[in-house]
Short mmCIF file of C-alpha atoms and ligand atoms in Angstrom, two decimals:
data_model
loop_
_atom_site.label_atom_id
_atom_site.label_comp_id
_atom_site.label_asym_id
_atom_site.label_seq_id
_atom_site.Cartn_x
_atom_site.Cartn_y
_atom_site.Cartn_z
CA MET A 1 60.11 -24.77 190.71
CA ASP A 2 60.79 -25.61 187.05
CA ALA A 3 62.21 -23.18 184.49
CA LYS A 4 58.79 -22.37 182.98
CA THR A 5 57.24 -21.51 186.34
CA LEU A 6 60.29 -19.43 187.20
CA LEU A 7 59.94 -17.31 184.07
CA GLU A 8 56.23 -16.82 184.74
CA ARG A 9 56.94 -15.74 188.31
CA VAL A 10 59.62 -13.26 187.23
CA GLU A 11 57.17 -11.77 184.72
CA ALA A 12 54.29 -11.64 187.20
CA ASP A 13 56.47 -10.07 189.91
CA GLY A 14 57.62 -7.36 187.50
CA VAL A 15 61.29 -8.15 188.15
CA TYR A 16 63.68 -5.95 186.17
CA LEU A 17 67.09 -7.38 187.06
CA VAL A 18 68.23 -10.80 188.16
CA SER A 19 71.30 -11.25 190.27
CA LEU A 20 72.95 -14.63 189.64
CA GLN A 21 74.84 -15.49 192.80
CA PHE A 22 77.47 -17.94 194.04
CA THR A 23 80.19 -17.87 196.70
CA ASP A 24 83.95 -17.96 196.42
CA ILE A 25 85.99 -20.30 198.61
CA MET A 26 85.88 -17.81 201.52
CA GLY A 27 82.09 -17.66 201.42
CA THR A 28 81.94 -14.15 199.99
CA ILE A 29 78.84 -13.77 197.86
CA LYS A 30 79.51 -12.96 194.20
CA SER A 31 77.00 -11.86 191.63
CA VAL A 32 76.54 -11.44 187.89
CA THR A 33 73.49 -9.33 187.05
CA ILE A 34 71.36 -9.80 183.94
CA PRO A 35 68.18 -8.03 182.77
CA ALA A 36 65.14 -10.20 183.44
CA GLY A 37 64.59 -10.48 179.66
CA ARG A 38 67.77 -12.55 179.40
CA LEU A 39 66.77 -15.05 182.06
CA GLU A 40 65.23 -17.58 179.68
CA GLU A 41 68.50 -17.95 177.83
CA ALA A 42 70.42 -18.01 181.14
CA VAL A 43 68.28 -20.84 182.46
CA GLU A 44 68.60 -22.81 179.21
CA ARG A 45 72.30 -22.37 178.58
CA GLY A 46 73.85 -20.90 181.71
CA VAL A 47 75.75 -17.62 181.86
CA TRP A 48 79.45 -17.48 181.05
CA PHE A 49 81.69 -15.44 183.31
CA ASP A 50 85.41 -14.93 183.81
CA GLY A 51 86.25 -17.30 186.64
CA SER A 52 89.91 -16.32 186.79
CA SER A 53 89.31 -13.29 188.96
CA ILE A 54 87.35 -15.23 191.59
CA GLN A 55 89.53 -16.51 194.41
CA GLY A 56 89.83 -20.27 194.09
CA PHE A 57 88.17 -20.57 190.71
CA ALA A 58 89.58 -20.96 187.23
CA ARG A 59 93.20 -20.49 186.38
CA ILE A 60 93.92 -17.84 183.74
CA CYS A 61 94.29 -20.52 181.07
CA GLU A 62 90.80 -21.89 181.65
CA ALA A 63 89.14 -18.61 182.55
CA ASP A 64 85.64 -19.19 181.27
CA MET A 65 83.15 -20.81 183.59
CA PHE A 66 79.42 -20.68 183.61
CA LEU A 67 76.64 -20.26 186.10
CA VAL A 68 73.65 -22.58 186.17
CA PRO A 69 70.79 -20.91 188.09
CA ASP A 70 68.85 -23.01 190.59
CA PRO A 71 65.17 -22.01 190.06
CA SER A 72 64.18 -23.14 193.59
CA THR A 73 66.28 -20.28 195.03
CA TYR A 74 64.33 -17.52 193.28
CA ARG A 75 63.62 -14.61 195.65
CA VAL A 76 62.74 -10.98 195.03
CA LEU A 77 65.12 -8.89 197.15
CA PRO A 78 62.79 -7.07 199.56
CA TRP A 79 64.99 -3.97 199.75
CA SER A 80 65.22 -3.41 195.98
CA VAL A 81 63.41 -0.34 194.63
CA PRO A 82 60.01 -0.94 192.95
CA ASP A 83 60.88 0.46 189.51
CA ARG A 84 64.10 -1.57 189.36
CA LEU A 85 62.94 -4.67 191.17
CA ARG A 86 65.74 -7.15 191.60
CA ALA A 87 65.54 -10.89 192.19
CA ARG A 88 68.31 -13.29 193.02
CA LEU A 89 68.99 -16.85 191.96
CA LEU A 90 71.69 -18.95 193.57
CA CYS A 91 73.76 -20.80 191.01
CA ASP A 92 75.98 -23.80 190.59
CA VAL A 93 79.30 -23.09 188.91
CA HIS A 94 80.27 -25.29 185.97
CA GLY A 95 83.62 -25.53 184.24
CA PRO A 96 84.23 -25.08 180.49
CA ASP A 97 83.73 -28.86 180.08
CA GLY A 98 80.13 -28.39 181.22
CA GLU A 99 80.67 -30.41 184.42
CA PRO A 100 80.00 -29.00 187.91
CA PHE A 101 83.20 -27.28 189.01
CA GLU A 102 84.69 -29.24 191.89
CA GLY A 103 86.03 -26.09 193.58
CA ASP A 104 82.54 -24.52 193.81
CA PRO A 105 81.63 -24.60 197.53
CA ARG A 106 77.99 -25.40 196.76
CA SER A 107 79.11 -28.35 194.69
CA VAL A 108 81.46 -29.48 197.50
CA LEU A 109 78.46 -29.66 199.82
CA LYS A 110 76.27 -31.33 197.21
CA ARG A 111 78.89 -34.06 196.80
CA ALA A 112 79.07 -34.57 200.58
CA ALA A 113 75.26 -34.77 200.70
CA GLN A 114 75.37 -37.39 197.93
CA ARG A 115 77.83 -39.49 199.92
CA ALA A 116 75.45 -39.29 202.89
CA ALA A 117 72.57 -40.25 200.58
CA GLN A 118 74.52 -43.34 199.49
CA MET A 119 74.55 -44.35 203.15
CA GLY A 120 70.81 -43.66 203.29
CA TYR A 121 70.92 -40.29 205.10
CA ILE A 122 69.80 -36.73 204.56
CA PHE A 123 71.81 -34.21 206.60
CA ASN A 124 69.71 -31.46 208.19
CA CYS A 125 71.24 -28.29 209.60
CA GLY A 126 69.82 -25.41 211.61
CA PRO A 127 72.48 -22.68 211.81
CA GLU A 128 72.09 -19.95 214.44
CA LEU A 129 73.92 -16.84 213.36
CA GLU A 130 74.83 -14.18 215.90
CA PHE A 131 75.89 -10.71 214.78
CA PHE A 132 76.58 -7.18 216.00
CA LEU A 133 74.96 -3.98 214.88
CA PHE A 134 77.39 -1.06 215.03
CA ASN A 135 76.77 2.63 214.52
CA SER A 136 77.47 3.47 210.86
CA ASP A 137 80.55 2.23 209.08
CA GLN A 138 82.66 5.30 209.73
CA GLY A 139 85.47 4.28 212.01
CA ALA A 140 83.88 0.87 212.50
CA GLY A 141 87.00 -0.62 210.99
CA THR A 142 89.05 0.06 214.08
CA ARG A 143 86.79 1.10 216.96
CA PRO A 144 83.27 -0.19 216.37
CA VAL A 145 80.59 1.40 218.54
CA PRO A 146 77.72 -0.99 219.44
CA HIS A 147 74.39 0.39 218.38
CA ASP A 148 72.61 -0.29 221.67
CA VAL A 149 73.29 -0.99 225.32
CA GLY A 150 70.89 -3.93 225.66
CA GLY A 151 71.79 -7.31 227.12
CA TYR A 152 70.72 -10.95 226.89
CA PHE A 153 67.02 -11.33 225.99
CA ASP A 154 66.39 -7.65 226.82
CA PHE A 155 63.04 -6.37 225.71
CA SER A 156 62.10 -2.75 225.47
CA PRO A 157 59.25 -1.96 223.10
CA ARG A 158 60.65 1.41 222.04
CA ASP A 159 64.19 0.17 221.65
CA GLU A 160 65.65 1.20 218.30
CA ALA A 161 67.44 -2.17 218.08
CA GLN A 162 64.08 -3.90 218.40
CA ILE A 163 62.81 -1.96 215.40
CA VAL A 164 65.83 -2.88 213.29
CA ARG A 165 65.51 -6.52 214.35
CA SER A 166 61.83 -6.57 213.40
CA ASP A 167 62.71 -5.18 209.96
CA ILE A 168 65.38 -7.84 209.57
CA VAL A 169 62.88 -10.59 210.49
CA LYS A 170 60.46 -9.21 207.90
CA ALA A 171 63.15 -9.17 205.20
CA LEU A 172 64.34 -12.69 206.08
CA THR A 173 60.77 -13.95 205.82
CA ALA A 174 60.45 -12.33 202.38
CA MET A 175 63.69 -14.12 201.47
CA GLY A 176 61.93 -17.42 202.17
CA MET A 177 63.36 -18.14 205.62
CA ASP A 178 60.99 -19.44 208.22
CA VAL A 179 62.09 -17.32 211.20
CA GLU A 180 61.56 -19.08 214.52
CA THR A 181 62.90 -16.72 217.18
CA SER A 182 64.91 -13.56 217.53
CA HIS A 183 66.53 -12.05 220.60
CA HIS A 184 69.07 -9.62 221.91
CA GLU A 185 72.29 -11.51 222.61
CA VAL A 186 74.58 -11.15 225.62
CA ALA A 187 76.78 -8.26 224.44
CA ALA A 188 75.69 -4.68 223.76
CA GLY A 189 74.69 -4.39 220.11
CA GLN A 190 74.63 -8.18 219.65
CA HIS A 191 71.65 -10.12 218.27
CA GLU A 192 70.56 -13.56 217.15
CA ILE A 193 67.77 -14.52 214.77
CA ASP A 194 67.06 -18.20 214.21
CA PHE A 195 65.30 -19.74 211.23
CA GLN A 196 64.00 -23.23 210.58
CA TYR A 197 66.41 -26.05 209.81
CA ALA A 198 66.55 -27.61 206.35
CA ASP A 199 68.66 -30.03 204.34
CA ALA A 200 72.31 -28.92 204.39
CA VAL A 201 72.38 -27.29 200.93
CA THR A 202 69.22 -25.27 201.59
CA ALA A 203 70.47 -24.38 205.07
CA ALA A 204 73.79 -23.13 203.62
CA ASP A 205 71.89 -21.17 200.93
CA ASN A 206 69.88 -19.63 203.77
CA ALA A 207 72.96 -18.83 205.85
CA VAL A 208 74.66 -16.87 203.05
CA SER A 209 71.38 -15.12 202.23
CA PHE A 210 70.89 -14.36 205.93
CA LYS A 211 74.17 -12.46 206.09
CA TYR A 212 73.53 -10.15 203.18
CA THR A 213 69.92 -9.61 204.17
CA VAL A 214 70.95 -8.54 207.67
CA LYS A 215 73.62 -6.24 206.22
CA ALA A 216 71.18 -4.69 203.74
CA VAL A 217 68.53 -3.94 206.37
CA ALA A 218 71.12 -2.62 208.84
CA ALA A 219 72.52 -0.31 206.13
CA ALA A 220 69.02 1.04 205.46
CA HIS A 221 68.97 2.08 209.15
CA GLY A 222 72.39 3.71 208.85
CA LEU A 223 73.98 0.85 210.79
CA TYR A 224 76.69 -1.66 210.04
CA ALA A 225 76.04 -5.36 210.67
CA SER A 226 79.12 -7.50 211.29
CA PHE A 227 79.49 -11.26 211.48
CA MET A 228 83.09 -10.97 212.67
CA PRO A 229 83.50 -13.69 215.34
CA LYS A 230 85.03 -11.46 218.05
CA PRO A 231 84.74 -7.80 217.15
CA VAL A 232 85.03 -6.45 220.71
CA PHE A 233 87.52 -7.59 223.33
CA GLY A 234 86.15 -8.65 226.72
CA VAL A 235 82.56 -9.42 225.69
CA ASN A 236 80.84 -12.35 223.98
CA GLY A 237 81.76 -13.07 220.39
CA SER A 238 79.40 -14.20 217.64
CA GLY A 239 78.97 -17.87 216.95
CA MET A 240 77.13 -19.86 214.34
CA HIS A 241 76.05 -22.89 216.35
CA VAL A 242 74.64 -25.56 214.07
CA HIS A 243 71.87 -27.94 215.10
CA GLN A 244 72.39 -31.16 213.16
CA SER A 245 70.43 -34.34 212.54
CA LEU A 246 70.27 -37.14 209.98
CA LEU A 247 67.08 -38.44 208.41
CA ASP A 248 67.04 -42.16 207.65
CA PRO A 249 65.64 -43.65 204.39
CA GLY A 250 62.16 -43.82 205.98
CA GLY A 251 62.30 -40.06 206.63
CA GLU A 252 62.65 -40.64 210.39
CA ASN A 253 65.17 -38.87 212.59
CA ALA A 254 68.10 -41.30 212.77
CA PHE A 255 69.42 -39.53 215.89
CA TYR A 256 66.39 -40.46 218.01
CA ASP A 257 66.14 -43.53 220.20
CA THR A 258 63.57 -43.63 222.96
CA HIS A 259 65.87 -45.83 225.10
CA GLY A 260 69.11 -43.94 224.42
CA GLN A 261 70.95 -41.59 226.77
CA PHE A 262 69.46 -38.10 226.18
CA LYS A 263 67.22 -39.98 223.65
CA LEU A 264 70.20 -40.35 221.33
CA SER A 265 70.56 -43.36 219.00
CA ASP A 266 73.83 -45.24 218.38
CA ILE A 267 74.04 -43.44 215.04
CA ALA A 268 73.91 -40.08 216.84
CA LEU A 269 76.62 -41.19 219.29
CA GLN A 270 78.84 -42.34 216.42
CA PHE A 271 78.24 -39.04 214.60
CA ILE A 272 79.25 -37.14 217.75
CA ALA A 273 82.33 -39.37 218.12
CA GLY A 274 83.33 -38.58 214.53
CA GLN A 275 83.09 -34.83 215.09
CA ILE A 276 85.08 -35.15 218.33
CA GLU A 277 87.72 -37.24 216.55
CA HIS A 278 88.13 -34.66 213.76
CA ALA A 279 87.44 -31.53 215.84
CA ARG A 280 90.83 -29.89 215.50
CA ALA A 281 90.90 -30.12 211.70
CA LEU A 282 87.20 -29.31 211.48
CA ALA A 283 87.92 -26.07 213.34
CA ALA A 284 90.00 -24.80 210.41
CA VAL A 285 86.91 -24.95 208.18
CA VAL A 286 84.14 -23.92 210.60
CA ALA A 287 86.20 -21.22 212.38
CA PRO A 288 88.46 -20.18 209.51
CA THR A 289 89.75 -16.70 210.39
CA VAL A 290 92.54 -15.39 212.62
CA ASN A 291 89.79 -13.69 214.64
CA SER A 292 87.80 -16.93 215.10
CA TYR A 293 90.32 -18.03 217.73
CA LYS A 294 89.82 -14.86 219.78
CA ARG A 295 86.24 -16.11 220.25
CA LEU A 296 87.16 -19.69 221.19
CA VAL A 297 88.45 -18.71 224.66
CA PRO A 298 87.08 -19.51 228.14
CA GLY A 299 84.36 -17.43 229.70
CA TYR A 300 82.13 -16.33 226.84
CA GLU A 301 79.92 -19.38 226.17
CA ALA A 302 82.05 -20.34 223.18
CA PRO A 303 83.69 -23.77 223.31
CA VAL A 304 87.35 -24.36 224.01
CA TYR A 305 87.36 -28.00 224.99
CA ILE A 306 86.64 -30.95 222.73
CA CYS A 307 83.87 -32.67 224.65
CA TRP A 308 80.11 -33.09 224.60
CA ALA A 309 77.35 -32.55 227.13
CA GLN A 310 73.69 -32.02 227.62
CA ILE A 311 72.76 -28.37 228.27
CA ASN A 312 76.33 -27.29 229.14
CA ARG A 313 77.29 -24.31 226.96
CA SER A 314 81.01 -24.66 227.58
CA ALA A 315 81.17 -27.98 225.67
CA MET A 316 81.90 -28.15 221.94
CA ILE A 317 78.83 -30.30 221.34
CA ARG A 318 75.62 -29.78 223.27
CA ILE A 319 72.48 -31.91 223.18
CA PRO A 320 69.50 -29.58 223.44
CA ARG A 321 66.82 -30.87 225.79
CA TYR A 322 64.43 -33.38 224.21
CA SER A 323 60.88 -32.05 223.86
CA PRO A 324 58.47 -34.89 224.73
CA GLY A 325 56.59 -36.15 221.70
CA ARG A 326 59.01 -34.39 219.34
CA GLU A 327 61.28 -37.21 218.15
CA ASP A 328 62.13 -35.07 215.16
CA SER A 329 63.64 -32.45 217.45
CA THR A 330 66.44 -34.73 218.72
CA ARG A 331 69.60 -33.08 217.46
CA VAL A 332 73.28 -32.45 218.05
CA GLU A 333 74.40 -28.83 218.38
CA LEU A 334 77.96 -28.08 217.26
CA ARG A 335 79.08 -24.84 218.94
CA CYS A 336 82.53 -24.15 217.49
CA PRO A 337 81.44 -22.79 214.07
CA ASP A 338 81.27 -19.04 213.63
CA PRO A 339 79.67 -16.93 210.92
CA SER A 340 82.99 -16.09 209.24
CA CYS A 341 82.96 -19.57 207.70
CA ASN A 342 81.78 -20.54 204.26
CA PRO A 343 78.62 -22.48 205.29
CA TYR A 344 78.84 -24.82 202.28
CA LEU A 345 82.36 -25.94 203.17
CA ALA A 346 81.58 -25.97 206.90
CA PHE A 347 78.53 -28.24 206.54
CA ALA A 348 80.42 -30.54 204.15
CA ALA A 349 83.29 -30.93 206.65
CA MET A 350 80.91 -31.40 209.60
CA LEU A 351 78.97 -34.05 207.71
CA GLU A 352 82.09 -35.97 206.68
CA ALA A 353 83.43 -35.92 210.25
CA GLY A 354 80.13 -37.32 211.52
CA LEU A 355 79.84 -39.93 208.75
CA ASP A 356 83.38 -41.07 209.48
CA GLY A 357 82.24 -41.79 213.04
CA ILE A 358 79.32 -43.84 211.67
CA ARG A 359 81.42 -45.74 209.12
CA ASN A 360 83.96 -46.69 211.78
CA GLN A 361 81.38 -47.13 214.54
CA LEU A 362 83.34 -44.85 216.83
CA ALA A 363 82.20 -44.43 220.42
CA PRO A 364 82.28 -40.94 221.96
CA PRO A 365 83.92 -40.32 225.34
CA SER A 366 81.55 -39.92 228.31
CA PRO A 367 79.61 -36.65 228.28
CA VAL A 368 80.69 -34.03 230.82
CA SER A 369 78.21 -32.42 233.16
CA ASP A 370 80.47 -29.81 234.80
CA ASP A 371 81.41 -26.38 233.54
CA VAL A 372 84.55 -27.36 231.64
CA TYR A 373 85.92 -23.81 231.85
CA GLU A 374 86.51 -24.52 235.55
CA TYR A 375 88.59 -27.68 234.96
CA SER A 376 92.28 -27.58 235.81
CA ALA A 377 94.82 -28.97 233.36
CA GLU A 378 94.98 -32.17 235.47
CA GLU A 379 91.19 -32.60 235.42
CA LEU A 380 91.11 -32.09 231.66
CA GLU A 381 93.78 -34.71 231.26
CA SER A 382 92.11 -37.21 233.59
CA HIS A 383 88.86 -36.82 231.58
CA GLY A 384 90.83 -37.22 228.34
CA ILE A 385 89.62 -33.84 227.09
CA ASP A 386 91.68 -32.19 224.36
CA THR A 387 91.38 -28.52 223.39
CA LEU A 388 90.36 -26.86 220.15
CA PRO A 389 93.23 -25.16 218.30
CA GLY A 390 94.36 -21.90 219.91
CA THR A 391 95.14 -20.19 216.63
CA LEU A 392 94.33 -20.39 212.94
CA GLY A 393 97.88 -21.64 212.43
CA ASP A 394 97.30 -24.61 214.76
CA ALA A 395 93.98 -25.38 213.08
CA LEU A 396 95.58 -25.39 209.61
CA GLU A 397 98.26 -27.74 210.84
CA ALA A 398 95.57 -30.12 212.11
CA LEU A 399 93.71 -29.84 208.80
CA GLU A 400 96.81 -30.78 206.86
CA GLN A 401 97.01 -34.03 208.81
CA ASP A 402 93.36 -35.02 208.58
CA ASP A 403 92.47 -36.90 205.39
CA THR A 404 88.76 -37.10 206.25
CA ILE A 405 88.30 -33.34 206.41
CA ARG A 406 90.61 -32.75 203.44
CA ASN A 407 88.61 -35.25 201.38
CA ALA A 408 85.39 -33.56 202.47
CA LEU A 409 86.55 -30.41 200.68
CA GLY A 410 88.02 -32.24 197.69
CA ASP A 411 91.48 -31.51 196.30
CA ARG A 412 90.73 -28.29 194.49
CA ALA A 413 88.84 -26.54 197.29
CA TYR A 414 91.31 -27.83 199.90
CA GLN A 415 94.36 -26.50 198.03
CA VAL A 416 92.88 -23.08 197.44
CA PHE A 417 91.47 -22.82 200.95
CA CYS A 418 94.77 -23.77 202.57
CA ARG A 419 96.86 -21.49 200.43
CA ALA A 420 94.66 -18.49 201.21
CA LYS A 421 94.38 -19.30 204.90
CA LEU A 422 98.12 -19.90 205.37
CA ALA A 423 98.78 -16.52 203.73
CA GLU A 424 96.23 -14.92 206.09
CA TRP A 425 97.90 -16.56 209.09
CA ASP A 426 101.42 -15.58 207.97
CA GLU A 427 100.39 -11.99 207.41
CA TYR A 428 98.82 -11.81 210.87
CA ARG A 429 101.74 -13.51 212.59
CA ILE A 430 104.16 -10.70 211.73
CA GLN A 431 101.90 -7.81 212.76
CA VAL A 432 102.93 -5.62 215.69
CA THR A 433 99.76 -4.83 217.61
CA ASP A 434 98.58 -2.03 219.92
CA TRP A 435 98.53 -4.54 222.74
CA GLU A 436 102.24 -5.27 222.33
CA ARG A 437 103.18 -1.58 222.25
CA GLU A 438 101.09 -0.83 225.33
CA ARG A 439 102.59 -3.78 227.14
CA TYR A 440 106.24 -3.54 226.17
CA LEU A 441 107.20 -0.15 224.76
CA HIS A 442 107.86 1.53 228.10
CA MET A 443 108.51 -1.59 230.10
CA LEU A 444 111.36 -2.86 227.95
N1 LIG B 1 77.88 -15.92 221.76
C1 LIG B 1 78.23 -17.24 222.20
C2 LIG B 1 79.23 -17.86 221.22
O1 LIG B 1 80.14 -17.20 220.84
C3 LIG B 1 77.04 -18.13 222.39
C4 LIG B 1 75.94 -17.63 223.26
C5 LIG B 1 74.77 -18.62 223.24
O2 LIG B 1 74.87 -19.68 223.84
O3 LIG B 1 73.82 -18.35 222.50
O4 LIG B 1 79.16 -19.00 220.84
MG1 MG B 2 73.11 -17.32 220.93
#
């Protein structure tokens, strides 16, 4: 959509306010709102804002930054009230010099996509976000109560959760996402809604929009939606598995080879090898919270071991079954990401890890067909299978030593990300938890 068409659409839709959005380094959505009448100027010249208060953006001395709206991301927010209709536009952040700001996560991903384009590839991603619906926000901070008692793929036509999920699907569709499936996930109160894959930047735009759309609809039902990776001990956590493929210059799926194992091409195998090679550092970006590592434990269909497999849900990378006649559906599913990540940074790091495998023609280890959770330490060692980091601290250490993943983020984003995440880890490390008191207070 060009600027002229955008302005006509805004007028025709009767939009009153426009929310200009971007994310900070953590992936939190930020917004500057303007009256629709000011959009023409905003599109022509951008909108200045004080970047110094956004985590990871301008330093005080260079506070002014400006937002450049991307007309293709225009959507009317389906939950906004008719007489104050609000639309959103996702924006690129530019520095005072007029250049794209290198610490803007969307720009980090755009640069990674450009590097892939120089090699002749377009990176496609299909993220699958899982989430919980909890009863209202009150008390949810400490003891969240799941909104329903349903389980995996449960269907009950009068189920309240089903009604909320249908409303979410409707809102996501209005937000321009092509919803493919939705289902109740394994844990009580847990759901998954999948939408169609797209090029990485569009897919990341969709993932951030997905989160706030789900939260908005849940709130309208008096519920609280959370994308926390492991909100409840002892049950499944929420992942954001990402289905990935590369398109070659002819627009064909570069991961498909009719003669390959699981129909995978050499390029796909090298991409997998790259992600396996960089898995421990990659984890810091795709599973970036203290809580992420409470999800990456055995027994809950989340990966722990750095290996790949067909079908097997305990492996870090899974190759979904090939549908005959659907070459375009050949893809590589990375299972360690969770929805607490910043999707722009996560996709950039995933892409760079995979491209590194292609550039260096790495070969992946043999795929595993067993349930890796059942392997003993000796079996893991004899198969040469390493583990994902056990804590955010371990992941950050791996990130520090991995130039490929650091370069994927670029200096600015890497520095800010690391500083914030090390502070998060240090703060957590010194906490005294309920678990410790219950375990030791009387015993010791
Ligand atoms: N909830 C699981 C996870 O944390 C995944 C379940 C599934 O395979 O969909 O990754
Ligand atoms: Mg799932």
